[in-house]
Amino acid sequence: MSYDKDEYEKLISTSPLFSLDKEKQRIAYKREALKMVEYLYCYLMAINAVKYEAFSVEIVDTAKRCIENYNPEAGHFINYFSAAWKQTYGHLVGKELVKDTFGGMHFTEEEARNFRKYMRLAQTKGFNTVSSEFDERVADAMGITIAEVNSLRSMINCKPTSGRYINDEGEEYSFIDQLDSGVYADSDILHFETAKEFLDLIEITFDQLQERQKPMLAMLITSKIALLTNEDDKLLNFIRKKTFFDGEVFEESLKRGEQIQAKEIAKRFGVVEASASRTWKSFKEKIETTRKNE
């Protein structure tokens, strides 16, 4: 079946769904909601049917959730849905990668954290962490098999740190570049521990700035990371405590379903867009310097 992206984009944008009263016009609302789910499904198929066809159930579930939670004052619904689907798809891809790479083995964050502790402890004592003796001791301490120890080691060793990520095609990216583009390295960015490392890196760099530099950068940073965290409660709770977090910008970004552009943020501070862009570019360079000095 052939799908026309422009056609479905138009159907989504002109749908009367969100002008209906959900309680007083229940039948009409339900009818238009069902149509919207179909439009959103076809819209994604038009973008990349090969990529998304295997996730039909998840597309429908995401569409229904977005319809239920959408605020008409938040901006274009299609942007809201696209952001939600991007994150959902990232979770799905991540699960598939774990299944393919580690034979379906799944490890909790606590297990991975404990394994790292054992490795650091062994390394500080000059113990060989790639040996049968180490594997046996860790397996016994953690109550897991030797095979699981090997998988944990492989998973931790292949996962980049401090802002470096590998996408599902094996290409390396910088987390900060993903934030710039608004297209995240989905299969890796969703690991809480990895995202936490980079957010800590941002905060360390941010705290070193002069006070006069912080307000605009806080807005720029928060806008760029808002869509990353909006469906991850653990990550959201973590980021709310960061010194660079701007609650107002965060909520506004979620309502729009997209980043607030540098041009708009610059206007709020009475400067030109080029100034905000230079500020962001300089901050990225400082982050890289901080990363190298870790």
C-alpha positions as a Markdown table, in Angstrom:
| # | Residue | x | y | z |
|---|---|---|---|---|
| 1 | Met | 0.0 | 0.0 | 0.0 |
| 2 | Ser | 1.2 | 3.5 | -0.9 |
| 3 | Tyr | 1.1 | 6.3 | 1.7 |
| 4 | Asp | 1.1 | 10.0 | 0.9 |
| 5 | Lys | 2.9 | 12.0 | 3.7 |
| 6 | Asp | 1.5 | 15.4 | 2.7 |
| 7 | Glu | -2.0 | 14.0 | 2.5 |
| 8 | Tyr | -1.9 | 12.6 | 6.0 |
| 9 | Glu | -0.2 | 15.6 | 7.4 |
| 10 | Lys | -3.0 | 17.7 | 6.1 |
| 11 | Leu | -5.7 | 15.4 | 7.5 |
| 12 | Ile | -4.0 | 15.5 | 10.9 |
| 13 | Ser | -3.7 | 19.3 | 10.9 |
| 14 | Thr | -7.3 | 19.9 | 9.7 |
| 15 | Ser | -8.9 | 17.3 | 11.9 |
| 16 | Pro | -11.8 | 18.7 | 14.0 |
| 17 | Leu | -11.0 | 16.3 | 16.9 |
| 18 | Phe | -9.6 | 18.9 | 19.3 |
| 19 | Ser | -12.4 | 21.4 | 18.7 |
| 20 | Leu | -14.9 | 18.9 | 20.0 |
| 21 | Asp | -16.1 | 18.7 | 23.6 |
| 22 | Lys | -15.0 | 15.3 | 24.8 |
| 23 | Glu | -17.9 | 14.9 | 27.3 |
| 24 | Lys | -20.8 | 16.6 | 25.4 |
| 25 | Gln | -19.9 | 15.2 | 21.9 |
| 26 | Arg | -18.7 | 11.8 | 22.9 |
| 27 | Ile | -19.8 | 10.0 | 19.7 |
| 28 | Ala | -18.3 | 12.5 | 17.4 |
| 29 | Tyr | -15.1 | 12.7 | 19.5 |
| 30 | Lys | -14.7 | 9.0 | 19.5 |
| 31 | Arg | -15.2 | 8.8 | 15.7 |
| 32 | Glu | -12.6 | 11.6 | 15.1 |
| 33 | Ala | -10.2 | 10.1 | 17.6 |
| 34 | Leu | -10.3 | 6.8 | 15.7 |
| 35 | Lys | -9.7 | 8.6 | 12.4 |
| 36 | Met | -6.8 | 10.5 | 14.0 |
| 37 | Val | -5.1 | 7.2 | 15.1 |
| 38 | Glu | -5.4 | 6.0 | 11.5 |
| 39 | Tyr | -4.0 | 9.2 | 10.1 |
| 40 | Leu | -1.0 | 9.1 | 12.5 |
| 41 | Tyr | -0.3 | 5.5 | 11.6 |
| 42 | Cys | -0.4 | 6.2 | 7.9 |
| 43 | Tyr | 1.7 | 9.3 | 8.4 |
| 44 | Leu | 4.5 | 7.2 | 10.0 |
| 45 | Met | 4.2 | 4.6 | 7.3 |
| 46 | Ala | 4.6 | 7.3 | 4.7 |
| 47 | Ile | 7.8 | 8.5 | 6.4 |
| 48 | Asn | 9.3 | 5.0 | 6.6 |
| 49 | Ala | 7.1 | 1.9 | 6.3 |
| 50 | Val | 10.0 | -0.5 | 6.4 |
| 51 | Lys | 11.3 | 1.0 | 9.6 |
| 52 | Tyr | 8.0 | 1.3 | 11.5 |
| 53 | Glu | 5.7 | -1.5 | 10.2 |
| 54 | Ala | 6.9 | -4.0 | 12.8 |
| 55 | Phe | 5.7 | -1.6 | 15.6 |
| 56 | Ser | 2.1 | -1.1 | 14.6 |
| 57 | Val | 0.7 | -1.8 | 18.0 |
| 58 | Glu | 3.1 | 0.6 | 19.6 |
| 59 | Ile | 2.2 | 3.3 | 17.1 |
| 60 | Val | -1.5 | 2.9 | 17.9 |
| 61 | Asp | -0.8 | 3.0 | 21.6 |
| 62 | Thr | 1.4 | 6.1 | 21.3 |
| 63 | Ala | -1.3 | 7.8 | 19.2 |
| 64 | Lys | -4.0 | 7.1 | 21.7 |
| 65 | Arg | -1.9 | 8.3 | 24.6 |
| 66 | Cys | -1.0 | 11.6 | 22.7 |
| 67 | Ile | -4.7 | 12.2 | 21.9 |
| 68 | Glu | -5.6 | 11.7 | 25.5 |
| 69 | Asn | -2.9 | 14.0 | 26.9 |
| 70 | Tyr | -2.8 | 16.7 | 24.3 |
| 71 | Asn | -3.5 | 20.3 | 25.2 |
| 72 | Pro | -4.7 | 22.3 | 22.1 |
| 73 | Glu | -2.9 | 25.3 | 23.4 |
| 74 | Ala | 0.4 | 23.4 | 23.2 |
| 75 | Gly | 1.0 | 24.0 | 19.5 |
| 76 | His | 0.8 | 21.7 | 16.6 |
| 77 | Phe | -0.4 | 18.2 | 17.5 |
| 78 | Ile | 1.7 | 16.6 | 14.9 |
| 79 | Asn | 4.9 | 17.9 | 16.6 |
| 80 | Tyr | 3.7 | 16.6 | 19.9 |
| 81 | Phe | 3.0 | 13.2 | 18.5 |
| 82 | Ser | 6.3 | 13.1 | 16.6 |
| 83 | Ala | 8.3 | 13.8 | 19.7 |
| 84 | Ala | 6.5 | 11.2 | 21.7 |
| 85 | Trp | 6.9 | 8.6 | 18.9 |
| 86 | Lys | 10.6 | 9.4 | 18.6 |
| 87 | Gln | 11.1 | 8.5 | 22.2 |
| 88 | Thr | 8.9 | 5.4 | 22.1 |
| 89 | Tyr | 10.7 | 4.2 | 19.1 |
| 90 | Gly | 14.0 | 4.7 | 20.8 |
| 91 | His | 12.9 | 2.5 | 23.7 |
| 92 | Leu | 11.8 | -0.2 | 21.2 |
| 93 | Val | 15.1 | 0.0 | 19.3 |
| 94 | Gly | 17.1 | -0.2 | 22.5 |
| 95 | Lys | 15.2 | -3.4 | 23.6 |
| 96 | Glu | 15.9 | -5.0 | 20.2 |
| 97 | Leu | 19.6 | -4.1 | 20.4 |
| 98 | Val | 19.9 | -5.7 | 23.8 |
| 99 | Lys | 18.1 | -8.8 | 22.6 |
| 100 | Asp | 20.3 | -9.0 | 19.5 |
| 101 | Thr | 23.6 | -8.1 | 21.1 |
| 102 | Phe | 23.3 | -10.0 | 24.4 |
| 103 | Gly | 21.1 | -12.9 | 23.5 |
| 104 | Gly | 18.0 | -11.5 | 25.2 |
| 105 | Met | 19.8 | -11.0 | 28.5 |
| 106 | His | 18.5 | -8.0 | 30.5 |
| 107 | Phe | 20.4 | -6.3 | 33.3 |
| 108 | Thr | 19.0 | -3.8 | 35.8 |
| 109 | Glu | 20.8 | -0.5 | 36.4 |
| 110 | Glu | 21.7 | -1.8 | 39.9 |
| 111 | Glu | 23.3 | -4.9 | 38.5 |
| 112 | Ala | 25.4 | -2.9 | 36.0 |
| 113 | Arg | 26.3 | -0.4 | 38.8 |
| 114 | Asn | 27.4 | -3.3 | 41.1 |
| 115 | Phe | 29.5 | -4.9 | 38.3 |
| 116 | Arg | 31.3 | -1.5 | 37.7 |
| 117 | Lys | 32.0 | -1.4 | 41.4 |
| 118 | Tyr | 33.6 | -4.8 | 41.4 |
| 119 | Met | 35.6 | -3.9 | 38.3 |
| 120 | Arg | 36.9 | -0.7 | 39.9 |
| 121 | Leu | 37.7 | -2.4 | 43.1 |
| 122 | Ala | 39.6 | -5.2 | 41.3 |
| 123 | Gln | 41.5 | -2.7 | 39.1 |
| 124 | Thr | 42.6 | -0.6 | 42.2 |
| 125 | Lys | 44.1 | -3.8 | 43.6 |
| 126 | Gly | 45.9 | -4.7 | 40.4 |
| 127 | Phe | 43.6 | -7.7 | 39.8 |
| 128 | Asn | 43.0 | -8.9 | 36.2 |
| 129 | Thr | 39.3 | -8.2 | 35.4 |
| 130 | Val | 39.5 | -10.3 | 32.3 |
| 131 | Ser | 40.2 | -13.7 | 33.8 |
| 132 | Ser | 38.3 | -16.8 | 34.8 |
| 133 | Glu | 39.1 | -16.1 | 38.5 |
| 134 | Phe | 37.5 | -12.7 | 38.4 |
| 135 | Asp | 34.5 | -14.0 | 36.5 |
| 136 | Glu | 33.9 | -16.7 | 39.1 |
| 137 | Arg | 34.2 | -14.4 | 42.0 |
| 138 | Val | 31.8 | -11.8 | 40.6 |
| 139 | Ala | 29.4 | -14.5 | 39.5 |
| 140 | Asp | 29.3 | -15.8 | 43.0 |
| 141 | Ala | 29.0 | -12.4 | 44.6 |
| 142 | Met | 26.2 | -11.3 | 42.4 |
| 143 | Gly | 24.4 | -14.6 | 42.1 |
| 144 | Ile | 24.6 | -14.7 | 38.3 |
| 145 | Thr | 26.2 | -17.1 | 35.8 |
| 146 | Ile | 29.6 | -16.8 | 34.1 |
| 147 | Ala | 27.9 | -16.1 | 30.8 |
| 148 | Glu | 26.0 | -13.2 | 32.4 |
| 149 | Val | 29.2 | -11.8 | 33.8 |
| 150 | Asn | 30.7 | -11.8 | 30.3 |
| 151 | Ser | 27.6 | -10.2 | 28.9 |
| 152 | Leu | 27.7 | -7.5 | 31.5 |
| 153 | Arg | 31.4 | -6.8 | 30.8 |
| 154 | Ser | 30.6 | -6.6 | 27.0 |
| 155 | Met | 27.7 | -4.3 | 27.6 |
| 156 | Ile | 29.6 | -1.9 | 29.9 |
| 157 | Asn | 32.7 | -1.9 | 27.7 |
| 158 | Cys | 30.8 | -1.1 | 24.5 |
| 159 | Lys | 28.7 | 1.7 | 26.1 |
| 160 | Pro | 30.4 | 5.0 | 25.6 |
| 161 | Thr | 30.7 | 7.5 | 28.5 |
| 162 | Ser | 30.8 | 11.2 | 29.1 |
| 163 | Gly | 28.7 | 12.2 | 26.2 |
| 164 | Arg | 29.9 | 9.8 | 23.4 |
| 165 | Tyr | 27.2 | 7.5 | 21.9 |
| 166 | Ile | 27.1 | 4.7 | 19.4 |
| 167 | Asn | 23.9 | 4.6 | 17.3 |
| 168 | Asp | 22.3 | 1.4 | 15.9 |
| 169 | Glu | 24.4 | 1.6 | 12.8 |
| 170 | Gly | 27.7 | 1.6 | 14.8 |
| 171 | Glu | 28.4 | 5.3 | 14.2 |
| 172 | Glu | 29.8 | 7.5 | 17.1 |
| 173 | Tyr | 28.0 | 10.7 | 18.0 |
| 174 | Ser | 28.4 | 13.3 | 20.7 |
| 175 | Phe | 25.4 | 13.7 | 23.0 |
| 176 | Ile | 25.6 | 17.5 | 22.6 |
| 177 | Asp | 25.3 | 17.2 | 18.8 |
| 178 | Gln | 22.2 | 15.1 | 19.2 |
| 179 | Leu | 20.7 | 17.9 | 21.4 |
| 180 | Asp | 21.6 | 20.4 | 18.7 |
| 181 | Ser | 19.8 | 18.4 | 15.9 |
| 182 | Gly | 16.9 | 17.3 | 18.0 |
| 183 | Val | 17.4 | 13.8 | 16.7 |
| 184 | Tyr | 18.7 | 11.7 | 19.5 |
| 185 | Ala | 20.9 | 8.6 | 19.4 |
| 186 | Asp | 17.8 | 6.7 | 20.6 |
| 187 | Ser | 19.3 | 3.3 | 21.4 |
| 188 | Asp | 21.9 | 4.8 | 23.8 |
| 189 | Ile | 20.4 | 8.0 | 25.1 |
| 190 | Leu | 17.7 | 6.2 | 27.0 |
| 191 | His | 20.1 | 4.5 | 29.4 |
| 192 | Phe | 19.6 | 6.5 | 32.6 |
| 193 | Glu | 23.2 | 6.0 | 33.9 |
| 194 | Thr | 24.6 | 7.2 | 30.6 |
| 195 | Ala | 22.3 | 10.2 | 30.3 |
| 196 | Lys | 23.1 | 11.0 | 33.9 |
| 197 | Glu | 26.8 | 11.1 | 33.2 |
| 198 | Phe | 26.3 | 13.7 | 30.5 |
| 199 | Leu | 23.9 | 15.8 | 32.4 |
| 200 | Asp | 26.4 | 15.9 | 35.3 |
| 201 | Leu | 29.0 | 17.0 | 32.7 |
| 202 | Ile | 26.7 | 19.8 | 31.6 |
| 203 | Glu | 26.1 | 20.9 | 35.2 |
| 204 | Ile | 29.8 | 20.9 | 36.0 |
| 205 | Thr | 30.5 | 23.1 | 33.0 |
| 206 | Phe | 27.5 | 25.4 | 33.7 |
| 207 | Asp | 28.5 | 26.0 | 37.3 |
| 208 | Gln | 31.9 | 27.3 | 36.1 |
| 209 | Leu | 30.3 | 30.1 | 34.1 |
| 210 | Gln | 30.0 | 33.7 | 35.2 |
| 211 | Glu | 26.6 | 34.4 | 36.7 |
| 212 | Arg | 25.6 | 36.8 | 33.9 |
| 213 | Gln | 26.1 | 34.0 | 31.4 |
| 214 | Lys | 23.8 | 31.5 | 33.1 |
| 215 | Pro | 20.2 | 32.7 | 32.6 |
| 216 | Met | 20.2 | 32.5 | 28.8 |
| 217 | Leu | 22.2 | 29.3 | 28.7 |
| 218 | Ala | 19.8 | 27.7 | 31.2 |
| 219 | Met | 17.0 | 28.4 | 28.8 |
| 220 | Leu | 19.0 | 27.0 | 25.8 |
| 221 | Ile | 20.0 | 23.9 | 27.7 |
| 222 | Thr | 16.6 | 23.1 | 29.1 |
| 223 | Ser | 14.8 | 23.6 | 25.8 |
| 224 | Lys | 17.2 | 21.2 | 24.1 |
| 225 | Ile | 16.8 | 18.4 | 26.7 |
| 226 | Ala | 13.1 | 18.8 | 27.5 |
| 227 | Leu | 11.9 | 16.3 | 25.0 |
| 228 | Leu | 14.5 | 13.8 | 26.1 |
| 229 | Thr | 13.1 | 13.6 | 29.6 |
| 230 | Asn | 9.4 | 14.2 | 29.2 |
| 231 | Glu | 8.4 | 10.5 | 29.5 |
| 232 | Asp | 11.1 | 9.3 | 31.8 |
| 233 | Asp | 10.1 | 10.0 | 35.4 |
| 234 | Lys | 13.5 | 9.0 | 36.9 |
| 235 | Leu | 15.4 | 11.2 | 34.5 |
| 236 | Leu | 13.0 | 14.0 | 34.9 |
| 237 | Asn | 13.3 | 14.0 | 38.7 |
| 238 | Phe | 17.1 | 13.9 | 38.3 |
| 239 | Ile | 17.2 | 16.9 | 35.9 |
| 240 | Arg | 14.8 | 19.1 | 37.9 |
| 241 | Lys | 17.6 | 19.2 | 40.6 |
| 242 | Lys | 20.2 | 20.5 | 38.1 |
| 243 | Thr | 21.4 | 24.1 | 38.5 |
| 244 | Phe | 20.7 | 24.8 | 34.8 |
| 245 | Phe | 17.1 | 23.6 | 34.9 |
| 246 | Asp | 14.6 | 26.2 | 33.8 |
| 247 | Gly | 11.1 | 25.0 | 34.8 |
| 248 | Glu | 9.2 | 27.5 | 32.7 |
| 249 | Val | 11.1 | 26.8 | 29.5 |
| 250 | Phe | 10.8 | 23.0 | 30.2 |
| 251 | Glu | 7.0 | 23.2 | 30.4 |
| 252 | Glu | 6.8 | 25.4 | 27.3 |
| 253 | Ser | 8.9 | 23.1 | 25.3 |
| 254 | Leu | 6.7 | 20.1 | 26.2 |
| 255 | Lys | 3.6 | 22.0 | 25.3 |
| 256 | Arg | 5.0 | 22.8 | 21.9 |
| 257 | Gly | 6.4 | 19.4 | 21.3 |
| 258 | Glu | 9.7 | 20.9 | 20.0 |
| 259 | Gln | 12.7 | 22.9 | 21.1 |
| 260 | Ile | 12.3 | 26.7 | 21.7 |
| 261 | Gln | 14.6 | 28.1 | 19.0 |
| 262 | Ala | 17.7 | 30.2 | 19.9 |
| 263 | Lys | 16.1 | 33.2 | 18.0 |
| 264 | Glu | 13.2 | 33.3 | 20.4 |
| 265 | Ile | 15.3 | 32.9 | 23.5 |
| 266 | Ala | 17.7 | 35.6 | 22.2 |
| 267 | Lys | 14.8 | 38.0 | 21.8 |
| 268 | Arg | 13.8 | 37.5 | 25.4 |
| 269 | Phe | 17.2 | 38.8 | 26.5 |
| 270 | Gly | 17.2 | 41.6 | 24.0 |
| 271 | Val | 20.1 | 40.2 | 21.9 |
| 272 | Val | 20.3 | 39.0 | 18.3 |
| 273 | Glu | 20.1 | 35.3 | 17.4 |
| 274 | Ala | 23.8 | 35.2 | 16.4 |
| 275 | Ser | 24.7 | 36.2 | 20.0 |
| 276 | Ala | 22.7 | 33.3 | 21.4 |
| 277 | Ser | 24.2 | 30.9 | 18.9 |
| 278 | Arg | 27.7 | 32.0 | 19.7 |
| 279 | Thr | 27.0 | 31.6 | 23.4 |
| 280 | Trp | 25.7 | 28.0 | 22.8 |
| 281 | Lys | 28.7 | 27.2 | 20.6 |
| 282 | Ser | 31.1 | 28.4 | 23.2 |
| 283 | Phe | 29.4 | 26.4 | 25.9 |
| 284 | Lys | 29.7 | 23.2 | 23.8 |
| 285 | Glu | 33.4 | 23.8 | 23.5 |
| 286 | Lys | 33.6 | 24.2 | 27.3 |
| 287 | Ile | 31.7 | 20.9 | 27.7 |
| 288 | Glu | 34.2 | 19.1 | 25.5 |
| 289 | Thr | 37.1 | 20.6 | 27.5 |
| 290 | Thr | 35.5 | 19.5 | 30.7 |
| 291 | Arg | 35.0 | 16.0 | 29.3 |
| 292 | Lys | 38.6 | 15.7 | 28.3 |
| 293 | Asn | 39.8 | 16.8 | 31.7 |
| 294 | Glu | 37.6 | 14.3 | 33.6 |
